[in-house]
Short mmCIF file of C-alpha atoms in Angstrom, two decimals:
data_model
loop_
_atom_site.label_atom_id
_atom_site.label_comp_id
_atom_site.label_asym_id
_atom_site.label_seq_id
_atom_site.Cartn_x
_atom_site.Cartn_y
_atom_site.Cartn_z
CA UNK J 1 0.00 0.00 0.00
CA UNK J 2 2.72 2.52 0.59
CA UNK J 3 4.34 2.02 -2.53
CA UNK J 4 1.07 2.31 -4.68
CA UNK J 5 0.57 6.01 -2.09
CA UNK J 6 4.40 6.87 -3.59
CA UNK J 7 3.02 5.79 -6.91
CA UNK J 8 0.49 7.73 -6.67
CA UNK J 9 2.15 10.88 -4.81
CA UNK J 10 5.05 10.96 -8.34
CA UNK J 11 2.19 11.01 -10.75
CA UNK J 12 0.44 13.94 -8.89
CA UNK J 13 3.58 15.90 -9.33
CA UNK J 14 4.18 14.88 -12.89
CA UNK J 15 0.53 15.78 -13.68
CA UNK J 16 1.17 19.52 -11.64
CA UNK J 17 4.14 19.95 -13.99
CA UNK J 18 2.61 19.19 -16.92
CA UNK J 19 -0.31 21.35 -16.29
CA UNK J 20 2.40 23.96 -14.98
CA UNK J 21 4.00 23.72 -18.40
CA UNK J 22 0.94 23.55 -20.24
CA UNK J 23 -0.09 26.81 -18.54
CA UNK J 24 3.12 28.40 -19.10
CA UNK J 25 2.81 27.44 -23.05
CA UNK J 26 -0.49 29.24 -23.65
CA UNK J 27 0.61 32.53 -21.58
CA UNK J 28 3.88 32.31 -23.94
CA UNK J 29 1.50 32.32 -26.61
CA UNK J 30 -1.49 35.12 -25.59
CA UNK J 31 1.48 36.99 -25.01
CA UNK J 32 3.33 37.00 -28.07
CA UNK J 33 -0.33 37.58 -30.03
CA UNK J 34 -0.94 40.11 -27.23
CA UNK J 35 2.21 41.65 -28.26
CA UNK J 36 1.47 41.20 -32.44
CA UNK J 37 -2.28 42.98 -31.94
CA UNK J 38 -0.28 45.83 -30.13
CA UNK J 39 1.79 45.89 -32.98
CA UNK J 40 -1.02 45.43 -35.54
CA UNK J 41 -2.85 48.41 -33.58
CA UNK J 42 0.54 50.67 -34.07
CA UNK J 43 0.31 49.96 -37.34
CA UNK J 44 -3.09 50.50 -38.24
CA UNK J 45 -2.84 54.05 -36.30
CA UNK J 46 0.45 55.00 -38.01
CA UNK J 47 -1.31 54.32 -41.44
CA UNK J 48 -3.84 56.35 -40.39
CA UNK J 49 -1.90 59.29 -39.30
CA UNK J 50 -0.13 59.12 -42.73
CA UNK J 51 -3.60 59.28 -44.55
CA UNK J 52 -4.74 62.18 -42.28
CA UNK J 53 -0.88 64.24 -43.11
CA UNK J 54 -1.20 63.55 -46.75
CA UNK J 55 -4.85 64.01 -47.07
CA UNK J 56 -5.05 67.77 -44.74
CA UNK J 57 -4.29 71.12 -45.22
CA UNK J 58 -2.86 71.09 -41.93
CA UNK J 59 -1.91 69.31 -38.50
CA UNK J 60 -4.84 70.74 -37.43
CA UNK J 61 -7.31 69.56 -39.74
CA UNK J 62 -5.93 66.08 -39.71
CA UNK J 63 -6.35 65.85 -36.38
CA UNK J 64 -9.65 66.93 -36.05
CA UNK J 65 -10.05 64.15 -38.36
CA UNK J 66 -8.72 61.55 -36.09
CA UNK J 67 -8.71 63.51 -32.78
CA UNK J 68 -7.66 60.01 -30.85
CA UNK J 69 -4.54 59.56 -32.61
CA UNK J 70 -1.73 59.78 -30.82
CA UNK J 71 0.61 60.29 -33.63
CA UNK J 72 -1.31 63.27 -35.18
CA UNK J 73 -1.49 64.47 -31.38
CA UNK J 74 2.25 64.51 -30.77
CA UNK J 75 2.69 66.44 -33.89
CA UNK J 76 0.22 69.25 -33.26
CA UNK J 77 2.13 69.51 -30.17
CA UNK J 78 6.03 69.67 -31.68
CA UNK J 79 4.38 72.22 -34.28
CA UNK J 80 2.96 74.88 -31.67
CA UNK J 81 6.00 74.12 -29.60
CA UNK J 82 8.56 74.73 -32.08
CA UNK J 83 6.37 77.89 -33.20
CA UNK J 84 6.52 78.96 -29.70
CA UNK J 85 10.05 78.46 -29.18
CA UNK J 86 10.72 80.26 -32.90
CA UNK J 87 8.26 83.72 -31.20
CA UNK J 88 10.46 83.33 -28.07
CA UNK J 89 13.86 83.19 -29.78
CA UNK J 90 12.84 86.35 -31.85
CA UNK J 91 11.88 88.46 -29.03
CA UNK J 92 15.28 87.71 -27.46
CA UNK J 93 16.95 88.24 -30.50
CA UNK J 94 15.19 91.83 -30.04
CA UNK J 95 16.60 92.33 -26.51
CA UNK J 96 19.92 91.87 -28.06
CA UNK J 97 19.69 95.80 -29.09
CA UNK J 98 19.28 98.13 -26.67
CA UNK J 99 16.17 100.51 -27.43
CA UNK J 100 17.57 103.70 -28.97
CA UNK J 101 19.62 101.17 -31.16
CA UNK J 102 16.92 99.79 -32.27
CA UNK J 103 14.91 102.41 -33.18
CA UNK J 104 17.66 103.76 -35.56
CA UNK J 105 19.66 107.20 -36.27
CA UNK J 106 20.13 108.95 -38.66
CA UNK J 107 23.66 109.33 -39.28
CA UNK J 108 24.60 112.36 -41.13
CA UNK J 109 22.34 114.54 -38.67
CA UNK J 110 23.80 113.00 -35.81
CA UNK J 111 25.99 115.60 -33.21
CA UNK J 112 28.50 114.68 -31.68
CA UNK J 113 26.54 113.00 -28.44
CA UNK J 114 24.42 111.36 -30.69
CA UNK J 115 27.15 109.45 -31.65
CA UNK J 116 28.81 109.13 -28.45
CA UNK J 117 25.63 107.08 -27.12
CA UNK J 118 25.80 105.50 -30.47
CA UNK J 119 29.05 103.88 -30.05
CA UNK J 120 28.12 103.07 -26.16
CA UNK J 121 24.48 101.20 -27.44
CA UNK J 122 26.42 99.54 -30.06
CA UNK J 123 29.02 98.15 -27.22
CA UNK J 124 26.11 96.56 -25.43
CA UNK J 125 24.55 95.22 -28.22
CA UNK J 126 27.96 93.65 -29.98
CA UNK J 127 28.75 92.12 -25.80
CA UNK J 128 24.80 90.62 -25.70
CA UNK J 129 25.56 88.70 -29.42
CA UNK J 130 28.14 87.55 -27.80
CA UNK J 131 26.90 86.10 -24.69
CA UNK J 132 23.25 85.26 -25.15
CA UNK J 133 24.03 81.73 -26.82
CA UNK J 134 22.60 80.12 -23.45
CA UNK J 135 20.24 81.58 -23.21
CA UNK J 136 18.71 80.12 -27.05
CA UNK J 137 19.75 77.25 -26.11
CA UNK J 138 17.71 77.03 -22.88
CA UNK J 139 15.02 77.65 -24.93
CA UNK J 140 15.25 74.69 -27.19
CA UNK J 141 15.94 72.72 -24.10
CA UNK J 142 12.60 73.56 -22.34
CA UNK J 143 10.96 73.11 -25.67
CA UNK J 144 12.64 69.37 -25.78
CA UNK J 145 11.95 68.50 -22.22
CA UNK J 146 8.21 69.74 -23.18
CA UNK J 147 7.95 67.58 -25.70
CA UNK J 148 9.61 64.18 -24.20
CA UNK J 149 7.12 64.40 -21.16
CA UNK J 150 4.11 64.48 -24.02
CA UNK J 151 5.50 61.86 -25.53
CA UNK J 152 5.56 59.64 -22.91
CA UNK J 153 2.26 60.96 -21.35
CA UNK J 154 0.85 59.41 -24.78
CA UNK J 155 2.45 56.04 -24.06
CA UNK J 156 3.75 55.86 -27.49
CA UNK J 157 5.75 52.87 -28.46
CA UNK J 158 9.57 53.27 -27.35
CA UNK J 159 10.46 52.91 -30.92
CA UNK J 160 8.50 55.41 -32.18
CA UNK J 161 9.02 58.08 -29.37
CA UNK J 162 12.66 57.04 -29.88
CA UNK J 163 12.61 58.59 -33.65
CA UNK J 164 10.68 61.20 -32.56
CA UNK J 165 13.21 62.40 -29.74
CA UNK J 166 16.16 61.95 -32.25
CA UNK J 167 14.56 64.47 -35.18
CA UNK J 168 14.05 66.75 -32.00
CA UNK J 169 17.29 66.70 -31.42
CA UNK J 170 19.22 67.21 -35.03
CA UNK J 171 16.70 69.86 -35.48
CA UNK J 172 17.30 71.59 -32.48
CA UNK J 173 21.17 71.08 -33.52
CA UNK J 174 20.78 72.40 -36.46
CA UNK J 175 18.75 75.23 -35.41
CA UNK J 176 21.45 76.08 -32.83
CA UNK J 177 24.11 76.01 -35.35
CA UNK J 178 22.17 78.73 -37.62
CA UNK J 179 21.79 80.98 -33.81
CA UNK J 180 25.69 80.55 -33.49
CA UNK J 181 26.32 81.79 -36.89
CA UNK J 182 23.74 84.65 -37.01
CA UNK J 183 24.97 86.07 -33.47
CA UNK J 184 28.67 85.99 -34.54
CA UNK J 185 27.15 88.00 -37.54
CA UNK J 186 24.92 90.62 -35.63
CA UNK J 187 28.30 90.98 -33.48
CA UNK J 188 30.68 91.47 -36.44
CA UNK J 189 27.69 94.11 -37.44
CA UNK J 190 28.08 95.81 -34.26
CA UNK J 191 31.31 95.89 -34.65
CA UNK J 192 31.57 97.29 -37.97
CA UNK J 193 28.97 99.95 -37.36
CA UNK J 194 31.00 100.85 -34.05
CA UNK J 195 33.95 101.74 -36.45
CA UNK J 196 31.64 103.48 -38.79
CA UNK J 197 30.63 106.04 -35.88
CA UNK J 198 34.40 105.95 -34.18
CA UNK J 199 35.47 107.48 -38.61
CA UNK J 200 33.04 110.10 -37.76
CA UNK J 201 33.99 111.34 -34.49
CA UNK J 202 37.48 111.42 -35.29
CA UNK J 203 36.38 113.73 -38.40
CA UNK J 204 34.33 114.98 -36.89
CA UNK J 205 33.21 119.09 -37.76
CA UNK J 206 35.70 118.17 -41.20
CA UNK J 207 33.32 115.94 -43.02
CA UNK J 208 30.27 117.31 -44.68
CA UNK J 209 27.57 116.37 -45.74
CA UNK J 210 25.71 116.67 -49.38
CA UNK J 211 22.66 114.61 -50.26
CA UNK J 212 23.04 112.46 -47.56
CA UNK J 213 26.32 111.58 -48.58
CA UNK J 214 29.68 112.06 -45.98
CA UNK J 215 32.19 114.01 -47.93
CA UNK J 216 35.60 113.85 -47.02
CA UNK J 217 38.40 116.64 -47.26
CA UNK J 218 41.31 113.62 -47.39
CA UNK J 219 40.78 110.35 -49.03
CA UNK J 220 42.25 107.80 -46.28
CA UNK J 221 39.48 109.57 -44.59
CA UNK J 222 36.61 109.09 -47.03
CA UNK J 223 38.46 105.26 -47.44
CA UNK J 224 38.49 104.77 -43.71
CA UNK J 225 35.30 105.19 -43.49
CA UNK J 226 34.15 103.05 -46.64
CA UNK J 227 36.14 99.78 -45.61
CA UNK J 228 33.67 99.91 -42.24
CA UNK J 229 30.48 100.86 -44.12
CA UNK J 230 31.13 97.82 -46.42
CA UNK J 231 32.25 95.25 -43.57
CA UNK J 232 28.78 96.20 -41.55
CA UNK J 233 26.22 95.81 -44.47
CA UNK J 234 27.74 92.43 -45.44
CA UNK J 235 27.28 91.51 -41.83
CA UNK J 236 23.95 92.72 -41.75
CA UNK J 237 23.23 90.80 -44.61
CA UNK J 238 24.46 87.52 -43.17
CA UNK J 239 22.68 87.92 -40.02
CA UNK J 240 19.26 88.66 -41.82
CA UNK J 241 20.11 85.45 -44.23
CA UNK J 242 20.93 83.12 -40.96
CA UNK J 243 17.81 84.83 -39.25
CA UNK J 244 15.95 83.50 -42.19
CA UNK J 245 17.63 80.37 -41.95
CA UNK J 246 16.21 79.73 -38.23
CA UNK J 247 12.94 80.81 -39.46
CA UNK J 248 12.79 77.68 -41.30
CA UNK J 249 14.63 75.58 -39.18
CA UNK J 250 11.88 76.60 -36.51
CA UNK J 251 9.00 74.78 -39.01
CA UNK J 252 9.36 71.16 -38.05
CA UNK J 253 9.14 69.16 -41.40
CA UNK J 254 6.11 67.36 -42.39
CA UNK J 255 8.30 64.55 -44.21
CA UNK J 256 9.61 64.16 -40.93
CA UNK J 257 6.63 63.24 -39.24
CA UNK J 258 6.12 61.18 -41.78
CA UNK J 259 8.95 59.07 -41.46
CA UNK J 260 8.82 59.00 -37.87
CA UNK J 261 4.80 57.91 -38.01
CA UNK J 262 5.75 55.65 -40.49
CA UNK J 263 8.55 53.50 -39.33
CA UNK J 264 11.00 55.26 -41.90
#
């Protein structure tokens, strides 16, 4: 009798494994189809997004289209981000001047104070180009962090939000490339324009002035003066291209989203 009981004890336990094993199997299973609907579901939304981008005038529209989908969510949200960021970063690039800078003077009227605060405006301005780099960049970086915690608030799939996070970031590289180069620019300006006014004063009350035009008595003068008027209007025209340049930048691309909705 006790070895029938042992018997019977070993094929209890062989049973309990089997079913153990058996149980095991079939969550194995639900979860890799649990896993493949997931995937199925991504898919099916990303498709949909793409339909909604290429079929809409707009973000906006597309989305009101499909106002559950996450994809077309996360990209209204990266477009009035990077538009905010681009309205912030333009009314810092207008603190850069000080305000009788920026609301101009007219040189050949100008006495002698005139351009004495002239040269001490354009000091300020040339030191801000040169040091307000951080504070762009902060900018972009609140503008990433802003977007990462959407993303994740949306639960999108690591993958995806993975893409997303890495266009953020070469745009936001590039777009801080175009701010290095355009400050450097308004700087050289400055700098330029400083020895513009410094010509003057040191003529000053020997130049005239005819038509709007400074006439010189002395041509190293007159050529003095020339070599700094060139210098700061091809500076100002580099910074206004650049600033142009980050305009763009600041428009996230809608093949972008594409690719990113997509997979691509």
């Amino acid at each position: 009798m006790a070895a029938l009981s042992v018997q019977r004890a070993k094929a209890r336990i062989a049973i309990a494994f089997v079913l153990l094993f058996v149980v095991a199997a079939a969550l194995s299973v639900g979860v890799y189809y649990l896993g493949k609907l997931q995937e199925n579901i991504a898919s099916q939304e990303s498709r949909m997004a793409l339909e909604a981008i290429n079929n809409a005038a707009s973000i906006d529209e597309a989305l009101a289209r499909y106002p559950s989908n996450r994809f077309l969510k996360l990209m209204a949200m990266a477009t009035t981000a990077a538009l905010e960021t681009s309205a912030a970063s333009e009314k810092l690039s207008r603190e850069i001047e000080p305000p009788a800078l920026s609301r101009g003077i007219t040189l050949a009227a100008a006495s002698r104070g005139d351009l004495e605060a002239l040269r001490r405006d354009l000091k300020i301005a040339e030191t801000n180009a040169t040091t307000f780099m951080p504070r762009y960049l902060a900018l972009l970086k609140a503008e990433r962090d802003r977007l990462e915690n959407y993303a994740l608030s949306l639960n999108m799939e690591k993958n995806v939000a993975s893409r997303f996070m890495q266009d953020v970031d070469r745009r936001h590289a590039e777009i801080a490339a175009v701010i290095s180069k355009m400050l450097a620019a308004r700087a050289e300006y400055y700098r330029a324009y400083d020895k513009c006014v410094a010509a003057l004063l040191a003529e000053f009350g020997i130049y005239k002035v005819t038509n709007g035009q400074f006439i010189f008595p002395i041509q190293y003068m007159a050529d003095r003066y020339n070599v700094a008027a060139n210098a700061m209007a091809s500076a100002a025209q580099r910074a206004t291209e650049l600033e142009q340049a980050r305009k763009i930048l600041a428009q996230p691309a809608l093949k972008g989203w594409e690719q990113i909705a997509g997979g691509g």
